[in-house]
Structures are given as structure tokens and as C-alpha cells.
XYZ file of C-alpha atoms in Angstrom:
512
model
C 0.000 0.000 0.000
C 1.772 3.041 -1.366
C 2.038 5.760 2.184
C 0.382 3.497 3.895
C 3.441 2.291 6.190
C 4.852 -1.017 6.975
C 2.245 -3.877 5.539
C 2.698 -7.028 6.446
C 0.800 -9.101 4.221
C -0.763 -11.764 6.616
C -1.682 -8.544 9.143
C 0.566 -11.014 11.895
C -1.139 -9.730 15.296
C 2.424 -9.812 17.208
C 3.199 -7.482 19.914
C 6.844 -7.763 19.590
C 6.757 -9.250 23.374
C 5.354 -6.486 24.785
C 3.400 -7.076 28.317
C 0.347 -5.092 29.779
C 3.360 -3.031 32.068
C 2.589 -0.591 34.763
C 4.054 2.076 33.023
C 1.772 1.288 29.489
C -1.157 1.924 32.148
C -0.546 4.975 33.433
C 0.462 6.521 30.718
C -2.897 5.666 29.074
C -4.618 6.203 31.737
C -3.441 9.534 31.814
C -3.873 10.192 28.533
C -7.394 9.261 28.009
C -8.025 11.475 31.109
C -8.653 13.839 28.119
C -12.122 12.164 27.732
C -13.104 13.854 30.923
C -13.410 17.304 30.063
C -15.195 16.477 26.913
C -17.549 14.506 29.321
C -18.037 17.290 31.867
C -19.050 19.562 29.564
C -21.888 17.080 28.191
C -23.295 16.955 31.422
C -22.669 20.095 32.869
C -24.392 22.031 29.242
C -27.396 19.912 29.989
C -27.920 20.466 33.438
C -27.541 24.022 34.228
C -30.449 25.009 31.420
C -32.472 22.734 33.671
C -31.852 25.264 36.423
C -34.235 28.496 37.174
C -31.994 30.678 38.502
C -29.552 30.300 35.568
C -32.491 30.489 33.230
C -33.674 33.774 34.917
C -30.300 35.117 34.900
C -29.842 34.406 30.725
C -32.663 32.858 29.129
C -36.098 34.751 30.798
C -38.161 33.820 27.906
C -37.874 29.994 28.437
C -39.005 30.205 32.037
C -42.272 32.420 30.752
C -43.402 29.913 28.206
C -43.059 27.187 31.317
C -45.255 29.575 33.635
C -48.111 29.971 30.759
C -50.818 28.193 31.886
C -51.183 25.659 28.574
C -47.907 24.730 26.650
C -46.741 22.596 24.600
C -44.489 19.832 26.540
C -42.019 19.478 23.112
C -41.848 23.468 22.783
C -40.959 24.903 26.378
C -37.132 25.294 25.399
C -36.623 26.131 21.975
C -35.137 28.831 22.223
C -32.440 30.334 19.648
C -29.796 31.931 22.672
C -29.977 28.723 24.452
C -29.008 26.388 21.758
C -26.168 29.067 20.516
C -25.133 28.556 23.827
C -24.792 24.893 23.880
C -23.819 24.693 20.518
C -20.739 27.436 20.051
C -18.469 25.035 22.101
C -18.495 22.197 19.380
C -17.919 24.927 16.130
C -15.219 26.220 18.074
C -13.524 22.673 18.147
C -14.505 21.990 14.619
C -12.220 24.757 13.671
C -9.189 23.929 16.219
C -9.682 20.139 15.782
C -8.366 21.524 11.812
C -5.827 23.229 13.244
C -4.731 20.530 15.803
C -3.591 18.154 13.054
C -1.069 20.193 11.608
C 0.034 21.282 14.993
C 0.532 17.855 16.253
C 3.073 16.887 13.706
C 4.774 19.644 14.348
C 5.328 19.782 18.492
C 3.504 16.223 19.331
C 0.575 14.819 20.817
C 1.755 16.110 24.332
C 2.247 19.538 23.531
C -1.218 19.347 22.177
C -2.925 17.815 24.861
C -1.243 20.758 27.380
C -3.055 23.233 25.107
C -6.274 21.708 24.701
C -6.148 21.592 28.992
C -5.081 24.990 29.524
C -7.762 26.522 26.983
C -10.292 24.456 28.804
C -9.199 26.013 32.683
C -9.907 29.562 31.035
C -12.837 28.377 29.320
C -13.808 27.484 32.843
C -13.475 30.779 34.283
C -14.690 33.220 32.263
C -18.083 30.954 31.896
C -17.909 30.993 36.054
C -18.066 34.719 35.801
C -19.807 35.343 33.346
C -22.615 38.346 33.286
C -24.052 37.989 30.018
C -24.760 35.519 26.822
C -21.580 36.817 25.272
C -19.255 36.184 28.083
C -21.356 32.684 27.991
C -20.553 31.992 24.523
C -16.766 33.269 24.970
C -16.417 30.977 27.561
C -18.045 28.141 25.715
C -15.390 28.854 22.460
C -12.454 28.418 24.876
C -13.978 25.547 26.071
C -14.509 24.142 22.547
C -10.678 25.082 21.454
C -9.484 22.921 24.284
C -12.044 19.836 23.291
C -11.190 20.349 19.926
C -7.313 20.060 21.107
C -7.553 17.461 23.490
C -9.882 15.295 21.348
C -7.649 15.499 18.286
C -4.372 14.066 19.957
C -5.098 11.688 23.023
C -7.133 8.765 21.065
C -4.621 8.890 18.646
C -2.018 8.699 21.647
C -3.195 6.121 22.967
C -3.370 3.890 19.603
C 0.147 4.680 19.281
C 0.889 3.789 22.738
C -0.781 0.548 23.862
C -0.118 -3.073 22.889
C -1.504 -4.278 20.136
C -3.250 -7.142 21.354
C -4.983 -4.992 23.904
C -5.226 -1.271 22.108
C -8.828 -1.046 22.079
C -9.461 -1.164 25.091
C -6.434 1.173 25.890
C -8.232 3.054 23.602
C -11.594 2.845 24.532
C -10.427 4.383 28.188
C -11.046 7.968 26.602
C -14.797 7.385 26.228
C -14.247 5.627 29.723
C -12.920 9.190 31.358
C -15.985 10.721 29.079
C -18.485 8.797 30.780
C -16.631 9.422 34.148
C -16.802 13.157 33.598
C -20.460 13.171 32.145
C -20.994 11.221 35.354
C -19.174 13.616 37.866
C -21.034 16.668 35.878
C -24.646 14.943 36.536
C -24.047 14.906 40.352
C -22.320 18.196 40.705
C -25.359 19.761 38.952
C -27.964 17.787 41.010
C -25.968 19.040 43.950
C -25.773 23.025 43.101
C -29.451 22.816 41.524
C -30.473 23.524 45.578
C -28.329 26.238 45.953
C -30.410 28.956 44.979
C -28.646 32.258 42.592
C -25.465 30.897 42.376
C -25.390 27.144 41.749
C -25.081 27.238 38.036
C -21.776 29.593 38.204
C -20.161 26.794 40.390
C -21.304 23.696 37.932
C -19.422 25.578 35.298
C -16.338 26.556 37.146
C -15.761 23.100 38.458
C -14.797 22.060 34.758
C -11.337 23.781 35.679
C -10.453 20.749 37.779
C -11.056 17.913 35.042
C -9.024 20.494 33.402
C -6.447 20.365 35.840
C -6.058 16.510 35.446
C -5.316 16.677 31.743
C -2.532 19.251 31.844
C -1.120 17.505 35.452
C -1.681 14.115 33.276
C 0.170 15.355 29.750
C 3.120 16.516 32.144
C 3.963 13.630 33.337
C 3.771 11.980 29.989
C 6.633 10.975 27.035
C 5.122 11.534 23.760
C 4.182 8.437 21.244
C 7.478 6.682 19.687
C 5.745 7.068 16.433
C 5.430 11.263 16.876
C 9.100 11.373 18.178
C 10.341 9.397 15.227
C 8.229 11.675 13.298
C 10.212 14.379 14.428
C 14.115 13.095 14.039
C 14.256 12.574 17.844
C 15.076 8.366 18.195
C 16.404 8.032 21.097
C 13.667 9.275 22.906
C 11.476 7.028 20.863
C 13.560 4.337 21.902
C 13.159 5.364 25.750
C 9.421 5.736 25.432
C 9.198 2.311 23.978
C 11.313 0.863 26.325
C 9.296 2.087 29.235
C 5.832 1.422 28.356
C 6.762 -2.215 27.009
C 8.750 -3.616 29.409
C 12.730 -4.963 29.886
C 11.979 -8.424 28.311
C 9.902 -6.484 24.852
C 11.737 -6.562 21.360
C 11.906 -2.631 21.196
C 14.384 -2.509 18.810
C 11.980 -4.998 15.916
C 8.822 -2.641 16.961
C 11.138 0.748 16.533
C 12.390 -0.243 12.905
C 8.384 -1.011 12.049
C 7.257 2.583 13.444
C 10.703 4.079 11.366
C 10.027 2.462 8.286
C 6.633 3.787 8.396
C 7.553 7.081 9.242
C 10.256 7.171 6.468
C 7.397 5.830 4.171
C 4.964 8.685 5.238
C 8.004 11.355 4.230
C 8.637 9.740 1.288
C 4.880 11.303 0.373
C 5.282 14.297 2.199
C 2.927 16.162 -0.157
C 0.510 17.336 2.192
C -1.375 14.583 4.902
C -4.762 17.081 3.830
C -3.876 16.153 0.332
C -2.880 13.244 0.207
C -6.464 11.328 2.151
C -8.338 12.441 -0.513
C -6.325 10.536 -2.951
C -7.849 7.401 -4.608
C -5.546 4.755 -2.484
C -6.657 6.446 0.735
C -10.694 6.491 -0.225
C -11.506 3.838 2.700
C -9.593 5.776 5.390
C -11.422 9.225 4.258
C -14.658 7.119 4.162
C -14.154 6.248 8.017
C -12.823 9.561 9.242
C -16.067 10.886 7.745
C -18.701 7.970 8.437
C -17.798 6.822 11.987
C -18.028 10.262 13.748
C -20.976 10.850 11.759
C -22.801 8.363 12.692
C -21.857 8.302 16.067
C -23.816 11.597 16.451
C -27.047 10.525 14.576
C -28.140 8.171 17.122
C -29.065 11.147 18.679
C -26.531 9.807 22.014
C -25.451 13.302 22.226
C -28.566 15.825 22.415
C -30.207 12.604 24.843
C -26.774 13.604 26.993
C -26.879 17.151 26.259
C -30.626 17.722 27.184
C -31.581 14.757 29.154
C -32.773 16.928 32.402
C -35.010 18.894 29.587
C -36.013 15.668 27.490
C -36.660 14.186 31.224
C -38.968 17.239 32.218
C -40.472 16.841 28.682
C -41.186 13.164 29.950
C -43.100 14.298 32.848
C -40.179 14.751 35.371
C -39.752 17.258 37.530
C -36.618 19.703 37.977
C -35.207 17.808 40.623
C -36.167 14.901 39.166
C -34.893 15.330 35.471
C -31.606 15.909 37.017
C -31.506 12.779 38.992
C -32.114 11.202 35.898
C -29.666 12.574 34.083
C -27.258 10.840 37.413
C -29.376 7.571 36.345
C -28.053 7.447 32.703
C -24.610 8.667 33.295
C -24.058 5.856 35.478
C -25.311 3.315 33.467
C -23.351 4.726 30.405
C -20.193 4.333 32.346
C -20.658 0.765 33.652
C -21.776 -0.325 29.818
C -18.166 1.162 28.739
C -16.557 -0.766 31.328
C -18.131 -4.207 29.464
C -16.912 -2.505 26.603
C -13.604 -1.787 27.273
C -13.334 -5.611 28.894
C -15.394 -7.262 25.782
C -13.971 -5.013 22.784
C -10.090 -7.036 22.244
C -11.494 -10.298 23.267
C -15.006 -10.010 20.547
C -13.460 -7.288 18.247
C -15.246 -4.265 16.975
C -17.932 -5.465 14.633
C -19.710 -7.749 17.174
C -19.961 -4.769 19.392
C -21.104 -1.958 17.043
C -23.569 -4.332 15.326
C -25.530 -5.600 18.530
C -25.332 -1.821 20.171
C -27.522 -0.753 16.633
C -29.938 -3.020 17.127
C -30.605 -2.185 20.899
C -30.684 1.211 20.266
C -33.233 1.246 17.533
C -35.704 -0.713 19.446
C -35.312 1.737 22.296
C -35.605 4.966 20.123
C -38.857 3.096 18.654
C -40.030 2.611 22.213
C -39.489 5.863 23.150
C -41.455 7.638 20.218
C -44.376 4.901 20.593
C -44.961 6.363 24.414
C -44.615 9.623 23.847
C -46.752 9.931 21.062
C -49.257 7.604 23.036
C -48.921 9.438 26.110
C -48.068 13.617 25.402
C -49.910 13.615 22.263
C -48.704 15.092 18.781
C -49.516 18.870 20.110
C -48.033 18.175 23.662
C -50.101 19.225 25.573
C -51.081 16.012 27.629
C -49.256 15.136 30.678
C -47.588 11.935 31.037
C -48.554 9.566 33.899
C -45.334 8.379 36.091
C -45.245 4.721 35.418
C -45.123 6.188 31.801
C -42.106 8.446 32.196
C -40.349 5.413 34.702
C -40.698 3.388 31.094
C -39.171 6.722 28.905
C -36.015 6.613 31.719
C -35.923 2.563 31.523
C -35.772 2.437 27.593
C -33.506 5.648 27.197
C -30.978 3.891 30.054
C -30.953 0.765 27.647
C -30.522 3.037 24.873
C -27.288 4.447 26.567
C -26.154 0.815 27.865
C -26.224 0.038 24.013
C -24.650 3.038 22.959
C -21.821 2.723 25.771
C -20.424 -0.661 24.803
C -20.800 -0.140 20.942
C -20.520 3.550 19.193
C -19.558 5.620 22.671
C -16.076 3.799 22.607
C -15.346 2.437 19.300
C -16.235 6.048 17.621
C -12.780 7.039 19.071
C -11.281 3.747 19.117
C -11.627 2.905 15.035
C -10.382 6.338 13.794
C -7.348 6.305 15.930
C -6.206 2.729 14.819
C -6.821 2.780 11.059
C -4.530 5.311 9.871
C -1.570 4.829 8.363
C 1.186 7.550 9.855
C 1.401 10.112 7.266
C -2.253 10.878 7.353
C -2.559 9.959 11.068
C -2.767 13.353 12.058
C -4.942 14.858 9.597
C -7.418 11.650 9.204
C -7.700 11.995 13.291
C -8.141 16.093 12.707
C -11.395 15.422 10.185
C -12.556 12.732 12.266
C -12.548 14.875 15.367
C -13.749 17.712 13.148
C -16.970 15.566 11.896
C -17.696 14.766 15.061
C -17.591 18.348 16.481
C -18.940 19.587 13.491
C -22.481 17.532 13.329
C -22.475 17.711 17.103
C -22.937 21.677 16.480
C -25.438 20.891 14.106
C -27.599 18.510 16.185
C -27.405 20.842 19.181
C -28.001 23.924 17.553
C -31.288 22.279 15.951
C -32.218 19.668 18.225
C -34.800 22.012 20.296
C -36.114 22.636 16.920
C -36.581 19.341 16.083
C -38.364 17.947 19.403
C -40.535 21.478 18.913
C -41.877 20.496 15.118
C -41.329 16.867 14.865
C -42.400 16.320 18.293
C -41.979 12.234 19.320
C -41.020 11.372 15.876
C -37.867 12.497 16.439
C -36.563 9.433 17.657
C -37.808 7.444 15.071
C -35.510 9.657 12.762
C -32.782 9.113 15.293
C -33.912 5.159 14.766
C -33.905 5.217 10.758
C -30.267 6.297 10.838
C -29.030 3.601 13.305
C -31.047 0.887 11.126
C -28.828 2.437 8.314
C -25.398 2.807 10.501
C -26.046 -0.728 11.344
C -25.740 -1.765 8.244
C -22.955 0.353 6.941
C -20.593 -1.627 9.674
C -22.166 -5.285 8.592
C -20.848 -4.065 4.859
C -17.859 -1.978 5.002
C -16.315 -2.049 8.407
C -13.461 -4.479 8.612
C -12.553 -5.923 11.956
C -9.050 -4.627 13.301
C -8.993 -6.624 16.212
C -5.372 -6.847 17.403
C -3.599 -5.534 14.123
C -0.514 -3.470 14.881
C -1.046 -0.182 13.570
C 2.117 -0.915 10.699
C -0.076 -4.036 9.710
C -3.325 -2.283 9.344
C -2.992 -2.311 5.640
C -3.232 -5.972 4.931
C -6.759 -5.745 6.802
C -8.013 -3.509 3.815
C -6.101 -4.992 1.068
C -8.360 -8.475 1.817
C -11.748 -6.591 2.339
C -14.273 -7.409 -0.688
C -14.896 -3.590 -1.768
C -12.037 -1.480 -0.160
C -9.280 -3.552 -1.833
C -10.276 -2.474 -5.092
C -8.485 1.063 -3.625
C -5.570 -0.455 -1.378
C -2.671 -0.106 -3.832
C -0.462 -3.365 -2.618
C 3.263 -2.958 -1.569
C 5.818 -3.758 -4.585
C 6.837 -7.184 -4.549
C 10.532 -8.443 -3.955
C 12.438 -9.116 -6.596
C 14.733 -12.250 -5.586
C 18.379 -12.089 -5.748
C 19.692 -14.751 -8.598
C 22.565 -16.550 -7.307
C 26.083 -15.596 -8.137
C 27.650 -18.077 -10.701
């Protein structure tokens, strides 16, 4: 495979003798701390617009329509200024997500990962002082340039850094620190909801200390072997090998794969932007596009974003729509645990392909009792063993979600590229997936207002079709070093037709 680094052409799953060290853990672990700012601010967005006093302070016209007397249960919070101020943090990463790929080749997926936690702390504090909707939305844009930062460079760290045999769920640990953080968020909100005037200011300035743990974490950190190599610095790659495999690993075999790939990616050194929308790279683009993508239309993220609303929607009350919110955090983050246990031993297409078809029963469930129960004009209230059934199915819904798309979304783009378009394929991936959060966000409020409980059948047509985009195209990459990953496409029945196979070795004739 022309760029595509070292391809072996069996895709041997060897991990050059490599053991599960202490070292490999914490330095993953700390890395895929990144995941929890990213999950904070899921939670955190979602709760405080479930709080009055932050309402009255920004958003007045949202608690008048839930004061009028008869209103319309799927219309009380559309509201332009509160969407822009949900959805400003994900088009500010979309742009530094970009930016972040280009960066990252240049200083490293450390350097980046400091940046993306030190934008976050200020992101933090201005939205803790904040007075107005524009010192709200500045906030939230500092917020979104560290995501976009952070989210860019520590999946793609820790593909670079784990075993093979055991990357994904290495990998999947950043959706593990996501659900942790969504998690922490949901009970620091149901916490501050009592304290009256000022609650909401300290749910958003508490996001400085997840961003605290990412910068502390990226300190104490070496960067990947294949970014030092990258950048003419060996030796170091040799140390960082050396001390996340272990003293009886063949560092030396795994360092000459990660350099001949690197050599290979500047032998092409045209531009990595460039160079994925070539014909030979037409699967990778496909997947940085696709998998994000569809990752966001199951709807997983406005259910996180606005659960306390969609909960109040449901029949819940304040208190109670924030509670749970708790509910489904929790649940998400035990279903990524069984994930991150299940994903190297069943691979990735078992995973994704039973998660879609949970999830689509739930999203049908959900519409069928709404519709049943609220009415198509919404203006019916729903009876409590009703709503207990809307929290059961939409906790399933997030069980699926957590052991299928939450982890693998992250884990599959940051183990399929080959090195030269590492950086950029992670930079669009992380950009789709900011990107069509924005979107969904920004019109989601919109959507529950005019297509009322139908929405979630929508959300349900396009997991039916992601569902069957993985049965078709998705190959399984189950414990393939990253310099093998080519043979995996070369043997797949429509992507091959693209993989452009490495030259062949001429044999030596012997002397006379």
C-alpha cells in the first residue's frame, strides 16, 4: 500500500513481546483522562439550562413559556440563545480540531494535549463569571478550542501507545474518562441545583479541575514513539518504547516497524490534507467521515446534552430530570466498562452491530410512548409509570450506545490510519464529530418542537442504516498493529479495489 506504512501481508497480530506493564497503564490512563473534560461539559451544558436561577439570569423567555398556563411539553425550550449557547463550544472545536492536526506533527501529541487543557481552565473561568450571553458563549469557544485540542491528539495517543493485542481497550479508556466526567457533571449539577442564585456559576467553574487533570496528566507523559520518530528525535522514541513495554519487549523490531513507516509517510510528504483524498486512501477518508458521523445521529449526544429537559419533557420534575440525568450517566459508564473488557477479546464489529440493534428498538419505544402518552400537540401530561418506562428504555438506549458507538467512535479512527495521514485523518474525524455535534445541538430544540416524538424514530432510521454500513464496510481490526493495518483492507471485498499493494521483492539470482 503506497504511504500506507509497513504492511505485512498476513496482518501477523504480534506485539513484539510487549506485556500489559505498569508504566503502558498509566500513561494511558493519563492520557485518556482527556475524555473527561469532553464529558463534563456534556453533562454540565445539559444540566444548568435545567436550572431556574440560571435560566432567569440568561434565558427569561424559556421560564415564561413554562409559567403559561397551557404549553406545549415538546416546545418549552426552543429557544435560539440557548441552543447558541450549547452549541458554540463544538464549532469552536470543529475549527481547532483543523488546526490541531497540523500542529501535532509539528510539536507532538503532548504539547497538544497541554493546550487543549489549559484553553479548557480559562474556558472554565470566564463561563464561572460570566454576566451575560456573550461572556457565555466566549467561555463556551475556549472551552470548545481545548475539546477540539484534546480530542484530536489523546485517542490517537493512545493507539500509538498501547499493545496491540490490547489497544482497544487502551483506547476505549477515553470514552471511559468521558463517561466518568459526564458522570461527575450529573451529580455536581444535582448538587448546586439547591443552591439557589449561584449554583449554576459553580457547575461551570468546576470544569477547571477535570481540566487540571489533563494538563497535570500530559506533564507527566513521554510523547508516542511514532510522533518522536516523526520528528528526528530516536532516542527518545527508543526510551518511550522501552518504558511502556517492558525490559523483556523486542523494542528494537517494533522501533524499525514505526521508522520504516515514518520514512514511508516522508517519502509522500505532499501534504497529509492532500494526500487522504487521494484514490488509495478512499476507505480511510470514508471512516474519518462515516464513523463520527454516525456516532452523532443516534441522537446519544442531544439525549446527553438535554436529558434533564427531554426528562422534564417526559413528565419529570426539575429535581427529578436531574436525577435522571445521574441515572443514565451511570449506566453509560458501567456499559463502557463491558466494553472496554469485551472489545479485544469479541473485536469491533460484534460490538457496534448488537449496540444498533438495541438502540433502535429503544428509540422506537421511546417515540411509541410519547406519542401515546403527550400527544402530537403536547399538551397532555404523562402519567409516572409512563415516564419510569421513557427513563428505563432511554438507560438501555445508553447501555447500548456505551459498549458499541460511545467507545469504538474514538477507538476505530485512531487505529486505522496509516502515519502520514494519522494526524490529519484523526483532525477530520474529530472535526466531523464536532462539526455535526454543532449541528444537532443547535437544531435539536427545533426538532423535538416540530417533529415532536417522531424524532426518535428519525434518530432510529439512521441507526437501522449505521447498522448496516458496519455489517458491509467495516473491517474488523482486532489486534492488528497499527504498521499491519494495511493488509486488513487490502483483503476486504470492496475497499481492496483502492488499497494499492506494496511492490513485490524481486529475488536475488545466485552468483555463478
Amino acid at each position: 500500500m503506497a504511504g500506507g506504512g509497513f504492511v505485512v501481508s498476513d496482518a501477523p497480530s504480534a506485539d513484539y513481546g510487549g506485556r500489559v506493564t505498569f508504566s503502558v497503564v498509566v500513561t494511558c490512563l493519563m492520557a485518556a483522562s482527556g475524555g473527561l473534560i469532553f464529558g463534563y461539559d456534556i453533562g454540565i451544558s445539559g444540566g444548568v439550562t435545567a436550572m431556574e436561577s440560571f435560566l432567569a439570569a440568561f434565558f427569561p423567555g424559556v421560564l415564561r413559556r413554562m409559567a403559561a398556563a397551557r404549553r406545549d411539553q415538546y416546545c418549552i425550550y426552543d429557544s435560539h440563545s440557548l441552543t447558541a449557547f450549547t452549541s458554540s463550544l463544538y464549532l469552536a472545536g470543529l475549527a481547532a480540531s483543523l488546526v490541531a492536526g497540523r500542529v501535532t506533527r509539528a510539536v507532538g501529541r503532548q504539547a497538544v494535549m497541554l493546550a487543549g487543557g489549559a484553553l479548557f481552565f480559562g474556558g472554565a473561568a470566564v463561563n464561572a463569571a460570566a454576566v451575560n450571553v456573550a461572556m457565555l458563549i466566549v467561555g463556551r469557544m475556549l472551552l470548545g478550542f481545548g475539546i477540539g485540542f484534546t480530542n484530536q491528539a489523546a485517542p490517537v495517543y493512545l493507539a500509538e501507545t498501547a499493545p496491540p493485542r490490547w489497544r482497544g481497550a487502551f483506547t476505549a479508556g477515553f470514552q471511559l474518562f468521558l463517561s466518568v466526567g459526564n458522570l461527575a457533571a450529573n451529580l455536581v449539577n444535582y448538587g448546586t441545583s439547591r443552591i439557589p442564585t449561584w449554583g449554576w456559576r459553580l457547575s461551570l467553574g468546576l470544569a477547571a479541575a477535570p481540566a487540571a487533570v489533563i494538563f497535570a496528566g500530559a506533564l507527566l507523559i513521554p510523547d508516542t514513539p511514532s510522533s518522536l520518530v516523526l520528528r528526528g528525535k530516536h532516542e527518545e522514541a527508543r526510551a518511550a518504547l522501552r518504558r511502556v513495554r517492558g525490559p523483556k519487549a523486542d523494542v528494537d523490531a517494533e522501533l524499525e516497524n514505526v521508522s520504516l513507516a515514518v520514512e514511508s509517510a516522508r517519502a509522500h510528504e505532499d501534504g497529509a490534507f492532500r494526500r487522504i483524498l487521494l484514490r488509495e486512501h478512499r476507505h480511510h477518508l470514508v471512516m474519518a467521515v462515516a464513523v463520527p458521523l454516525f456516532q452523532q445521529l443516534t441522537g446519544v449526544s442531544v439525549i446527553a446534552f438535554f436529558s434533564p429537559v427531554f426528562f422534564q419533557t417526559a413528565g419529570f420534575g426539575s429535581s427529578g430530570a436531574l436525577m435522571g440525568a445521574v441515572i443514565l450517566g451511570a449506566v453509560n459508564l458501567a456499559s463502557t466498562l463491558v466494553s472496554a473488557a469485551a472489545i479485544d477479546r469479541y473485536g469491533r464489529r460484534p460490538l457496534l452491530l448488537t449496540g444498533g440493534f438495541v438502540m433502535v428498538i429503544c428509540q422506537v419505544g421511546v417515540a411509541w410512548i410519547m406519542g401515546s402518552q403527550i400527544g402530537g400537540n403536547g399538551g397532555s401530561a404523562m402519567a409516572r409509570p409512563y415516564s419510569m418506562a421513557v427513563l428505563a428504555l432511554t438507560c438501555v438506549f445508553s447501555a447500548a450506545f456505551g459498549w458499541s458507538w460511545g467507545p469504538l467512535s474514538w477507538v476505530i479512527p485512531g487505529e486505522i490510519f496509516p502515519v502520514e495521514i494519522r494526524s490529519a485523518g484523526q483532525g477530520i474525524s474529530v472535526a466531523v464529530n464536532l462539526g455535526a455535534t454543532f449541528l444537532l445541538t443547535q437544531t435539536f430544540l427545533a426538532t423535538l418542537c416540530a417533529l415532536k416524538y417522531a424524532t426518535f424514530v428519525y434518530y432510529a432510521a439512521w441507526v437501522a442504516i449505521m447498522t448496516a454500513f458496519v455489517a458491509a464496510f467495516l473491517p474488523e481490526t482486532k489486534g492488528v498493529p497499527l504498521e499491519a493495518m494495511g493488509a486488513v483492507w487490502e483483503r476486504h471485498w470492496y475497499w481492496g479495489r483502492f488499497v494499492q499493494p506494496p511492490p513485490a521483492k524481486v529475488a536475488e539470482e545466485p552468483a555463478a
